[in-house]
Coordinates of C-alpha atoms in Angstrom, one line a residue:
M145 CA -41.9 -28.2 -240.5
D146 CA -40.5 -28.2 -237.0
S147 CA -37.8 -25.6 -237.0
T148 CA -36.3 -27.0 -233.9
S149 CA -35.9 -30.5 -235.2
D150 CA -32.5 -32.1 -235.7
Y151 CA -31.1 -32.0 -239.2
N152 CA -30.4 -35.3 -240.9
K153 CA -30.8 -33.9 -244.4
P154 CA -28.5 -33.8 -247.3
R155 CA -26.5 -30.6 -247.7
R156 CA -27.6 -28.4 -250.6
R157 CA -26.1 -29.4 -253.9
K158 CA -22.9 -27.8 -255.1
G159 CA -23.3 -25.4 -257.9
N160 CA -21.5 -25.5 -261.2
Y161 CA -19.0 -22.7 -260.7
S162 CA -17.2 -23.1 -264.0
R163 CA -18.9 -20.2 -265.7
L164 CA -18.3 -18.0 -262.7
I165 CA -14.7 -19.0 -262.5
I166 CA -14.1 -18.4 -266.2
S167 CA -15.7 -14.9 -265.9
A168 CA -13.6 -14.1 -262.8
I169 CA -10.4 -15.2 -264.6
F170 CA -11.2 -13.0 -267.6
V171 CA -12.0 -10.0 -265.3
L172 CA -8.8 -10.6 -263.2
F173 CA -6.7 -10.8 -266.4
Q174 CA -8.1 -7.5 -267.6
I175 CA -7.5 -5.8 -264.2
V176 CA -3.9 -7.1 -264.1
F177 CA -3.4 -5.9 -267.7
L178 CA -4.8 -2.4 -266.9
I179 CA -2.6 -2.1 -263.8
W180 CA 0.4 -3.2 -265.7
A181 CA -0.5 -0.6 -268.4
F182 CA -0.7 2.1 -265.8
F183 CA 2.6 1.2 -264.2
S184 CA 4.3 0.8 -267.6
L185 CA 3.9 4.5 -267.9
N186 CA 6.7 4.9 -265.4
I187 CA 8.9 5.8 -268.3
F188 CA 6.8 8.9 -268.5
A189 CA 6.6 9.3 -264.7
L190 CA 5.3 12.8 -264.6
T191 CA 2.8 12.2 -267.4
S192 CA 1.4 9.1 -265.8
Y193 CA 1.2 10.8 -262.4
I194 CA -0.8 13.6 -263.9
I195 CA -3.0 11.3 -265.9
I196 CA -3.8 9.1 -262.9
H197 CA -4.6 12.0 -260.6
F198 CA -6.6 13.8 -263.2
L199 CA -8.8 10.7 -263.8
T200 CA -9.1 10.2 -260.0
A201 CA -10.1 13.8 -259.5
M202 CA -12.7 13.7 -262.3
T203 CA -14.2 10.5 -261.0
A204 CA -14.4 11.9 -257.5
L205 CA -16.1 15.0 -258.8
N206 CA -18.5 12.8 -260.7
I207 CA -19.3 10.9 -257.5
V208 CA -19.8 14.1 -255.5
V209 CA -22.5 15.4 -257.9
D210 CA -24.2 12.0 -258.0
K211 CA -27.7 11.9 -256.5
R212 CA -27.0 8.8 -254.4
K213 CA -26.6 8.6 -250.6
A214 CA -23.7 10.5 -249.0
S215 CA -22.4 7.3 -247.3
Y216 CA -22.3 5.5 -250.6
K217 CA -20.3 8.4 -252.2
I218 CA -17.9 8.7 -249.2
A219 CA -17.0 5.1 -249.5
W220 CA -16.2 5.3 -253.2
I221 CA -14.2 8.5 -252.8
T222 CA -12.1 6.9 -250.1
V223 CA -11.4 3.9 -252.2
L224 CA -10.2 6.2 -255.0
I225 CA -7.9 8.1 -252.6
I226 CA -6.4 5.0 -250.9
I227 CA -5.9 2.9 -254.1
P228 CA -6.2 5.3 -257.0
I229 CA -5.5 2.8 -259.9
F230 CA -7.3 -0.2 -258.6
G231 CA -10.0 2.0 -257.2
L232 CA -10.7 3.5 -260.6
I233 CA -11.1 0.0 -262.1
C234 CA -13.4 -1.1 -259.3
Y235 CA -15.5 2.0 -259.8
L236 CA -15.7 1.3 -263.5
M237 CA -16.9 -2.2 -262.8
W238 CA -19.2 -1.8 -259.8
G239 CA -19.6 1.9 -258.8
Q240 CA -21.0 3.7 -261.8
P241 CA -24.6 4.9 -261.3
H242 CA -25.8 4.2 -264.8
Q243 CA -27.3 0.9 -265.9
S244 CA -26.3 -1.1 -268.9
K245 CA -26.7 0.7 -272.1
V246 CA -29.2 -1.9 -273.4
L247 CA -31.5 -1.5 -270.3
K248 CA -31.1 2.3 -270.4
R249 CA -32.3 2.5 -274.0
R250 CA -35.2 0.2 -273.4
I251 CA -36.6 1.8 -270.2
P252 CA -38.5 4.7 -271.9
I253 CA -39.9 2.4 -274.6
I254 CA -41.0 -0.3 -272.2
S255 CA -42.4 2.2 -269.7
E256 CA -44.5 3.8 -272.5
M257 CA -45.7 0.3 -273.4
T258 CA -46.7 -1.0 -270.0
I259 CA -47.1 1.7 -267.4
P260 CA -50.4 3.1 -269.0
L261 CA -51.8 -0.4 -268.6
Y262 CA -52.1 -0.1 -264.8
K263 CA -55.8 0.2 -263.6
W264 CA -56.8 3.1 -261.4
N265 CA -60.0 3.3 -259.4
P266 CA -60.6 6.7 -257.6
Q267 CA -63.4 5.1 -255.5
T268 CA -60.9 2.6 -254.0
R269 CA -58.6 5.5 -252.9
S270 CA -61.6 7.3 -251.4
R271 CA -62.7 4.2 -249.5
L272 CA -59.2 3.7 -248.0
V273 CA -59.0 7.3 -246.8
E274 CA -62.5 6.9 -245.3
Q275 CA -61.7 3.7 -243.5
Y276 CA -58.0 4.2 -242.6
P277 CA -57.3 8.0 -242.8
E278 CA -53.9 7.5 -241.2
M279 CA -52.8 5.3 -244.1
E280 CA -53.5 8.0 -246.8
R281 CA -49.9 9.2 -247.0
R282 CA -48.6 5.6 -247.7
M283 CA -51.2 5.0 -250.4
V284 CA -50.6 8.4 -252.0
H285 CA -46.8 7.9 -252.0
L286 CA -47.2 4.6 -254.0
N287 CA -49.8 6.2 -256.2
K288 CA -47.4 9.0 -257.2
A289 CA -44.7 6.4 -257.8
G290 CA -47.1 4.9 -260.4
F291 CA -48.8 2.0 -258.5
P292 CA -52.6 1.7 -258.1
I293 CA -54.4 0.5 -255.0
Y294 CA -56.9 -2.3 -255.2
E295 CA -59.8 -3.9 -253.4
N296 CA -61.5 -7.1 -254.4
T297 CA -58.4 -9.1 -253.6
A298 CA -58.0 -12.1 -251.3
T299 CA -54.6 -12.6 -249.7
K300 CA -53.0 -15.5 -248.0
Y301 CA -49.7 -15.3 -246.1
F302 CA -47.2 -18.2 -246.0
A303 CA -44.9 -18.2 -242.9
I304 CA -42.5 -20.8 -244.4
G305 CA -41.3 -21.8 -247.9
D306 CA -42.6 -25.4 -247.5
E307 CA -46.2 -24.2 -247.5
Y308 CA -45.5 -21.6 -250.2
F309 CA -44.4 -24.3 -252.7
T310 CA -47.3 -26.6 -251.9
A311 CA -49.8 -23.9 -252.7
L312 CA -47.9 -22.6 -255.7
F313 CA -47.6 -25.9 -257.4
D314 CA -51.3 -26.7 -256.8
D315 CA -52.3 -23.4 -258.5
I316 CA -49.9 -23.9 -261.4
K317 CA -51.4 -27.4 -262.0
K318 CA -54.8 -25.6 -262.5
A319 CA -53.5 -23.0 -265.0
E320 CA -55.5 -22.8 -268.3
K321 CA -54.0 -19.8 -270.2
F322 CA -50.6 -18.7 -269.0
I323 CA -47.9 -19.0 -266.3
F324 CA -45.4 -16.3 -265.7
L325 CA -42.4 -17.0 -263.4
E326 CA -39.7 -14.6 -262.4
Y327 CA -37.0 -15.5 -259.8
F328 CA -33.6 -14.3 -258.8
I329 CA -32.3 -17.9 -258.3
V330 CA -33.4 -21.1 -260.1
S331 CA -31.3 -24.0 -259.0
S332 CA -31.3 -27.8 -259.7
G333 CA -32.9 -30.0 -257.2
N334 CA -36.2 -31.6 -256.1
I335 CA -38.1 -28.3 -256.3
L336 CA -37.0 -27.5 -259.8
D337 CA -37.6 -31.1 -260.9
E338 CA -41.1 -31.0 -259.6
L339 CA -41.8 -27.6 -261.1
M340 CA -40.4 -28.7 -264.5
E341 CA -42.6 -31.8 -264.5
I342 CA -45.7 -29.6 -264.0
L343 CA -44.6 -27.0 -266.5
S344 CA -43.8 -29.5 -269.2
E345 CA -47.3 -31.0 -268.8
K346 CA -49.0 -27.6 -268.9
A347 CA -47.0 -26.7 -272.0
R348 CA -48.2 -29.8 -273.7
E349 CA -51.7 -28.7 -272.8
G350 CA -51.1 -25.4 -274.7
V351 CA -50.5 -23.1 -271.7
E352 CA -48.2 -20.2 -272.4
I353 CA -45.2 -20.3 -270.1
K354 CA -42.6 -17.6 -269.6
L355 CA -39.6 -18.1 -267.1
L356 CA -37.4 -15.2 -266.3
Y357 CA -34.3 -15.6 -264.1
D358 CA -31.4 -13.4 -263.1
D359 CA -28.2 -14.3 -265.0
M360 CA -25.8 -13.5 -262.1
G361 CA -28.1 -15.1 -259.5
C362 CA -28.0 -18.3 -261.6
I363 CA -24.5 -18.1 -262.9
S364 CA -23.5 -21.2 -260.8
T365 CA -26.8 -23.0 -260.8
L366 CA -27.9 -23.0 -264.5
P367 CA -26.1 -23.7 -267.7
K368 CA -25.6 -20.9 -270.2
N369 CA -27.9 -22.6 -272.7
F370 CA -30.8 -23.0 -270.3
P371 CA -33.2 -21.0 -272.4
A372 CA -32.5 -23.4 -275.4
R373 CA -33.1 -26.4 -273.2
M374 CA -36.4 -24.9 -272.0
K375 CA -37.5 -24.3 -275.6
Q376 CA -37.5 -28.1 -276.1
Y377 CA -40.2 -28.3 -273.5
G378 CA -42.3 -25.5 -275.0
I379 CA -41.2 -23.1 -272.3
Q380 CA -39.9 -19.6 -273.1
A381 CA -37.0 -18.7 -270.8
A382 CA -34.8 -15.6 -270.6
A383 CA -31.9 -14.4 -268.6
F384 CA -32.0 -10.9 -267.2
N385 CA -28.9 -8.6 -267.6
K386 CA -26.5 -11.3 -268.9
A387 CA -23.1 -11.3 -267.2
R388 CA -20.3 -10.7 -269.6
P389 CA -16.6 -11.1 -268.4
F390 CA -15.5 -7.6 -269.4
V391 CA -14.3 -4.9 -267.0
N392 CA -16.5 -2.2 -268.7
N393 CA -19.5 -4.4 -269.0
F394 CA -19.5 -6.8 -266.0
Y395 CA -22.6 -5.6 -264.3
L396 CA -22.7 -7.1 -260.8
N397 CA -25.1 -4.3 -259.9
Y398 CA -28.7 -3.8 -261.1
R399 CA -29.7 -7.4 -260.7
N400 CA -33.3 -8.6 -261.0
H401 CA -34.1 -9.6 -257.4
Q402 CA -37.9 -9.8 -258.0
K403 CA -39.8 -12.9 -257.3
I404 CA -43.2 -13.2 -259.1
C405 CA -45.5 -15.9 -260.3
V406 CA -48.7 -15.0 -262.1
I407 CA -51.2 -17.7 -263.1
D408 CA -53.9 -16.9 -265.6
G409 CA -54.0 -13.3 -264.4
N410 CA -56.2 -14.4 -261.5
I411 CA -53.5 -15.5 -259.0
A412 CA -50.1 -14.2 -258.1
Y413 CA -47.3 -15.1 -255.7
T414 CA -44.4 -13.1 -254.3
G415 CA -42.1 -13.1 -251.3
G416 CA -38.5 -14.1 -250.4
V417 CA -38.7 -17.6 -251.9
N418 CA -36.5 -18.7 -254.9
I419 CA -36.7 -21.9 -256.8
A420 CA -34.2 -24.0 -254.9
D421 CA -34.4 -26.8 -252.3
E422 CA -33.1 -24.9 -249.3
Y423 CA -36.1 -22.6 -249.5
A424 CA -38.4 -25.6 -248.8
N425 CA -36.0 -27.0 -246.2
L426 CA -35.4 -30.1 -248.4
V427 CA -31.7 -29.7 -247.9
E428 CA -29.7 -28.1 -245.1
A429 CA -28.0 -24.8 -246.1
F430 CA -27.6 -22.7 -243.0
G431 CA -29.7 -24.5 -240.4
H432 CA -33.5 -24.1 -240.7
W433 CA -34.4 -21.7 -243.6
K434 CA -37.1 -19.3 -242.5
D435 CA -38.8 -17.5 -245.4
S436 CA -42.2 -16.0 -246.2
G437 CA -44.5 -15.4 -249.2
I438 CA -47.9 -14.2 -250.1
R439 CA -50.6 -15.2 -252.5
L440 CA -53.0 -12.7 -254.2
E441 CA -56.2 -13.6 -255.9
G442 CA -58.3 -10.9 -257.5
D443 CA -57.9 -7.4 -259.0
A444 CA -54.4 -6.6 -257.6
V445 CA -52.9 -9.5 -259.6
W446 CA -53.1 -7.2 -262.7
S447 CA -50.2 -5.0 -261.3
M448 CA -48.1 -8.1 -260.8
T449 CA -48.8 -9.1 -264.4
I450 CA -47.6 -5.7 -265.6
M451 CA -44.4 -5.9 -263.4
F452 CA -43.5 -9.2 -264.9
L453 CA -44.1 -8.1 -268.5
Q454 CA -41.9 -5.1 -267.9
M455 CA -39.0 -7.2 -266.8
W456 CA -39.6 -9.7 -269.5
Q457 CA -39.3 -7.0 -272.1
Y458 CA -36.0 -5.8 -270.6
A459 CA -34.6 -9.3 -270.9
R460 CA -35.7 -10.0 -274.5
D461 CA -34.0 -9.2 -277.7
K462 CA -35.1 -5.8 -279.1
N463 CA -36.6 -7.5 -282.2
E464 CA -38.8 -9.6 -279.9
M465 CA -40.2 -6.6 -278.0
I466 CA -44.0 -6.2 -278.6
S467 CA -46.7 -4.0 -277.3
Y468 CA -48.9 -5.8 -274.9
R469 CA -51.8 -3.4 -275.5
D470 CA -52.9 -5.9 -278.2
K471 CA -52.8 -8.8 -275.7
L472 CA -54.7 -7.3 -272.8
H473 CA -57.6 -9.7 -273.3
E474 CA -55.2 -12.6 -273.0
Y475 CA -53.6 -11.6 -269.7
A476 CA -56.5 -9.9 -268.0
P477 CA -58.1 -11.7 -265.1
K478 CA -61.1 -13.9 -266.0
P479 CA -63.6 -14.3 -264.6
P480 CA -63.9 -11.2 -262.2
F481 CA -63.0 -12.1 -258.6
H482 CA -66.1 -12.6 -256.4
G483 CA -64.4 -14.5 -253.5
E484 CA -63.9 -13.5 -249.9
K485 CA -61.9 -10.3 -249.6
A486 CA -61.1 -7.6 -247.1
G487 CA -58.9 -4.6 -246.9
F488 CA -56.6 -3.0 -249.5
V489 CA -53.7 -4.3 -251.6
Q490 CA -51.0 -2.2 -253.4
P491 CA -48.3 -4.1 -255.2
F492 CA -45.2 -2.0 -256.1
C493 CA -41.7 -2.4 -257.5
N494 CA -38.4 -0.6 -257.3
G495 CA -36.2 -0.2 -260.4
P496 CA -36.9 0.5 -264.1
C497 CA -40.6 -0.3 -263.5
N498 CA -40.9 2.9 -261.5
Q499 CA -39.6 6.0 -263.1
T500 CA -41.6 8.6 -261.2
V501 CA -40.0 8.4 -257.7
N502 CA -36.6 7.1 -256.9
N503 CA -36.0 4.4 -254.2
T504 CA -39.7 3.6 -253.8
A505 CA -38.8 0.6 -251.6
E506 CA -36.7 2.6 -249.1
H507 CA -39.1 5.5 -249.1
M508 CA -42.0 3.2 -248.3
Y509 CA -40.1 1.6 -245.5
M510 CA -39.4 5.1 -244.1
Q511 CA -43.1 6.0 -244.4
M512 CA -44.0 2.9 -242.4
I513 CA -41.4 3.6 -239.7
N514 CA -42.0 7.3 -239.4
S515 CA -45.8 7.0 -239.1
A516 CA -45.9 4.0 -236.7
R517 CA -47.5 4.7 -233.3
N518 CA -47.4 1.5 -231.4
Y519 CA -45.0 -1.0 -232.9
I520 CA -42.7 -1.8 -235.8
F521 CA -41.8 -5.5 -236.4
I522 CA -39.1 -6.2 -239.1
T523 CA -37.6 -9.5 -240.3
T524 CA -34.6 -9.2 -242.7
P525 CA -31.6 -11.4 -243.6
Y526 CA -29.4 -8.3 -243.8
L527 CA -29.2 -5.1 -241.8
V528 CA -26.9 -2.8 -243.7
L529 CA -28.4 0.6 -243.1
D530 CA -27.5 4.1 -244.2
N531 CA -27.6 6.9 -241.7
E532 CA -31.2 8.0 -242.7
M533 CA -32.7 4.6 -242.1
Q534 CA -30.9 4.2 -238.8
T535 CA -32.0 7.6 -237.7
A536 CA -35.7 6.8 -238.5
L537 CA -35.5 3.6 -236.4
I538 CA -33.8 5.4 -233.6
I539 CA -36.3 8.2 -233.5
A540 CA -39.2 5.8 -233.5
A541 CA -37.7 3.8 -230.6
Q542 CA -37.0 7.0 -228.6
S543 CA -40.5 8.2 -229.2
G544 CA -42.0 5.1 -227.4
V545 CA -42.6 2.9 -230.4
D546 CA -41.9 -0.8 -229.8
V547 CA -39.2 -1.4 -232.5
R548 CA -38.1 -5.1 -232.9
I549 CA -35.9 -6.6 -235.7
I550 CA -35.1 -10.2 -236.3
T551 CA -32.0 -11.2 -238.2
P552 CA -30.3 -14.6 -238.8
S553 CA -28.2 -16.3 -236.2
I554 CA -26.6 -18.5 -238.9
P555 CA -25.7 -16.2 -241.9
D556 CA -25.4 -17.2 -245.5
K557 CA -22.6 -14.6 -246.0
K558 CA -20.3 -14.1 -243.0
Y559 CA -18.9 -10.8 -244.2
V560 CA -22.4 -9.4 -244.5
Y561 CA -23.3 -10.7 -241.1
L562 CA -20.3 -8.9 -239.6
V563 CA -21.6 -5.6 -241.1
T564 CA -25.2 -6.4 -239.9
N565 CA -23.9 -7.1 -236.4
S566 CA -21.9 -3.8 -236.4
H567 CA -25.1 -1.9 -237.0
Y568 CA -26.6 -3.2 -233.8
G569 CA -24.8 -0.8 -231.5
R570 CA -26.5 2.5 -232.3
L571 CA -29.9 0.8 -232.5
L572 CA -29.6 -1.1 -229.3
E573 CA -28.4 2.0 -227.4
A574 CA -31.5 3.9 -228.6
G575 CA -33.9 1.2 -227.4
V576 CA -34.4 -0.8 -230.6
K577 CA -34.8 -4.5 -229.7
I578 CA -32.8 -6.9 -231.9
Y579 CA -33.1 -10.7 -232.1
E580 CA -31.3 -13.4 -234.0
Y581 CA -33.2 -16.4 -235.3
T582 CA -31.5 -19.2 -233.4
P583 CA -32.5 -22.3 -235.6
G584 CA -30.8 -20.9 -238.6
F585 CA -31.1 -18.4 -241.5
I586 CA -34.1 -16.1 -241.7
H587 CA -34.7 -14.9 -245.3
A588 CA -38.1 -13.4 -244.8
K589 CA -38.4 -9.7 -245.8
N590 CA -41.4 -8.4 -243.8
L591 CA -42.4 -5.2 -242.1
V592 CA -45.6 -4.9 -240.0
T593 CA -46.9 -1.9 -238.0
D594 CA -49.8 -1.2 -235.7
D595 CA -52.1 -4.1 -236.6
T596 CA -53.2 -2.3 -239.8
S597 CA -50.5 -2.5 -242.5
A598 CA -47.6 -4.6 -243.6
I599 CA -45.1 -5.1 -246.5
V600 CA -44.2 -8.6 -247.8
G601 CA -41.8 -8.9 -250.7
T602 CA -38.2 -9.3 -251.9
I603 CA -36.7 -6.2 -250.2
N604 CA -33.7 -6.6 -247.9
M605 CA -32.8 -3.8 -245.5
D606 CA -29.5 -3.1 -247.3
F607 CA -28.0 -0.8 -249.9
R608 CA -28.4 -3.3 -252.8
S609 CA -32.1 -3.7 -252.3
F610 CA -32.8 -0.1 -251.8
F611 CA -30.5 1.3 -254.5
L612 CA -29.1 -1.3 -256.9
H613 CA -31.5 -4.2 -257.3
Y614 CA -34.9 -4.5 -259.0
E615 CA -37.3 -5.5 -256.2
N616 CA -41.0 -5.9 -255.7
A617 CA -43.4 -6.1 -252.8
V618 CA -47.0 -5.8 -251.7
W619 CA -48.3 -3.2 -249.2
L620 CA -51.3 -4.6 -247.3
C621 CA -53.8 -2.5 -245.3
G622 CA -56.6 -4.0 -243.3
T623 CA -56.3 -7.5 -244.6
Q624 CA -56.3 -10.7 -242.5
S625 CA -52.7 -11.3 -243.8
V626 CA -51.5 -8.3 -241.6
S627 CA -52.6 -10.2 -238.5
D628 CA -51.0 -13.4 -239.8
I629 CA -47.7 -11.6 -240.4
K630 CA -47.7 -10.2 -236.9
S631 CA -48.5 -13.7 -235.4
D632 CA -45.7 -15.2 -237.5
F633 CA -43.3 -12.5 -236.2
L634 CA -44.2 -13.3 -232.6
Q635 CA -43.8 -17.0 -233.1
T636 CA -40.4 -16.5 -234.7
L637 CA -39.5 -14.2 -231.8
A638 CA -40.0 -17.1 -229.4
L639 CA -37.3 -19.0 -231.4
S640 CA -34.9 -16.1 -231.3
K641 CA -32.3 -14.8 -228.9
Q642 CA -32.3 -11.2 -227.9
I643 CA -29.1 -9.2 -228.4
E644 CA -28.1 -7.3 -225.2
Y645 CA -26.2 -4.0 -225.7
N646 CA -23.6 -4.7 -222.9
N647 CA -22.8 -8.2 -224.4
W648 CA -22.6 -6.7 -227.9
K649 CA -20.0 -4.2 -226.7
K650 CA -17.8 -7.1 -225.4
R651 CA -17.4 -8.8 -228.8
P652 CA -13.8 -9.8 -229.6
I653 CA -11.4 -7.0 -230.6
F654 CA -10.5 -8.8 -233.9
M655 CA -14.2 -8.9 -234.8
K656 CA -14.4 -5.2 -234.2
I657 CA -11.4 -4.5 -236.4
K658 CA -13.0 -6.6 -239.3
Q659 CA -16.3 -4.8 -238.8
R660 CA -14.7 -1.3 -239.0
F661 CA -13.0 -2.3 -242.2
L662 CA -16.1 -3.9 -243.8
N663 CA -18.4 -1.2 -242.5
F664 CA -16.5 1.4 -244.4
F665 CA -17.3 -0.4 -247.7
S666 CA -20.7 -1.6 -246.7
P667 CA -22.5 0.3 -249.5
M668 CA -20.6 -1.9 -252.0
L669 CA -21.4 -5.2 -250.3

């Protein structure tokens, strides 16, 4: 699709916000009640004063000893100091480091069920070190996080969502055994209609179909009884981490942001694309929607299958959890892949699927940035960075590495854009080149370095992707897709405007004030 063409398309469909509004009203009511309860203690002024400050102090101490980033902790401590009562409630709702009790109980059980199923080949590791010795650290890092590296895998990169869906639907139509789908957003529209038509037909043919979606991501796009509706078509559907309108259980954090489709164990897709019309540019959301994805065929698909099964287990009722050891023969790739292949492929995820190393996604990005010698090209919809990531990019640029980042010119969330724009200053001053995609919104999450390796997946360069969401991606080394990702970046660069440091400094004073305020709370956005 021509990204520079005029838009005479329908606007994207309005979501059904009734469930979201009802949840918000319930939460607001609870917050008001709690605040009223606190202030009603005025009849015991000294007692209430002591209780509030004791709770604030204990919460602050708990944040201090937390293992999370210093910038994240500082933001929450400041909220507690400035607005102690409301701050405590907000921290209870959004700031606590632990996950829901249900997920926390299931992590050890599911890890024991699925992690041993990964397939390891020491010869593959040896061949990567022999061919690309400078890549050993990246491969070993992911190995220690629990993710094997594979050969015998063909990859195909998609530079736009339109092409992604065409290939995906063609492959789904050929499914014979099973189809696993996992997306953050599933929304009504032409894409979902076409997908449902295909899935319904495959279900009638006896193909096993599982559809996993994030409950908060779909709170305004799908009805609450969506799984029951899918059951009528022979499709198993499940919502991940269901949103419940209670202050102590309203988990806006720890969402499932992964995007995976596995077909018969032989083919897998991932990338930034969700199941919605804007991702295929069938409707206009924020100008032209630029996204990316990748198709795997071969041995590496097995890791994607395991990642899906892990998340599926988290979402299911405890009585429905089963050991997939007995179903290996059903989900294993058949027949063995003998097609054209080159290079190495290492899928990985960030979240409960990975218990060995924390923040695998951020650490892998840091590995790529710190070891780059010639260039670092990044596309991301959000640029909300902690100090460590900013420092890594700055050091790379000051060391002579060509560091370029493309962000959207038309944002989907204006407040996040303000924070993204506020991060430009330090980077531009250090020599990092930043561009904004002029035709619209760039949702692609790619990183490519030195013509040899790249990452394609669901990972945004922000706090939520690195610390709060469950994400997945694929590290590529020596594949044709690496060259394709670089070419796509350069073509996108030609459609983008470069941000100049002197012009950035002259932005309106009111914008600077809003940015200072939002920047302070950026770890919570």
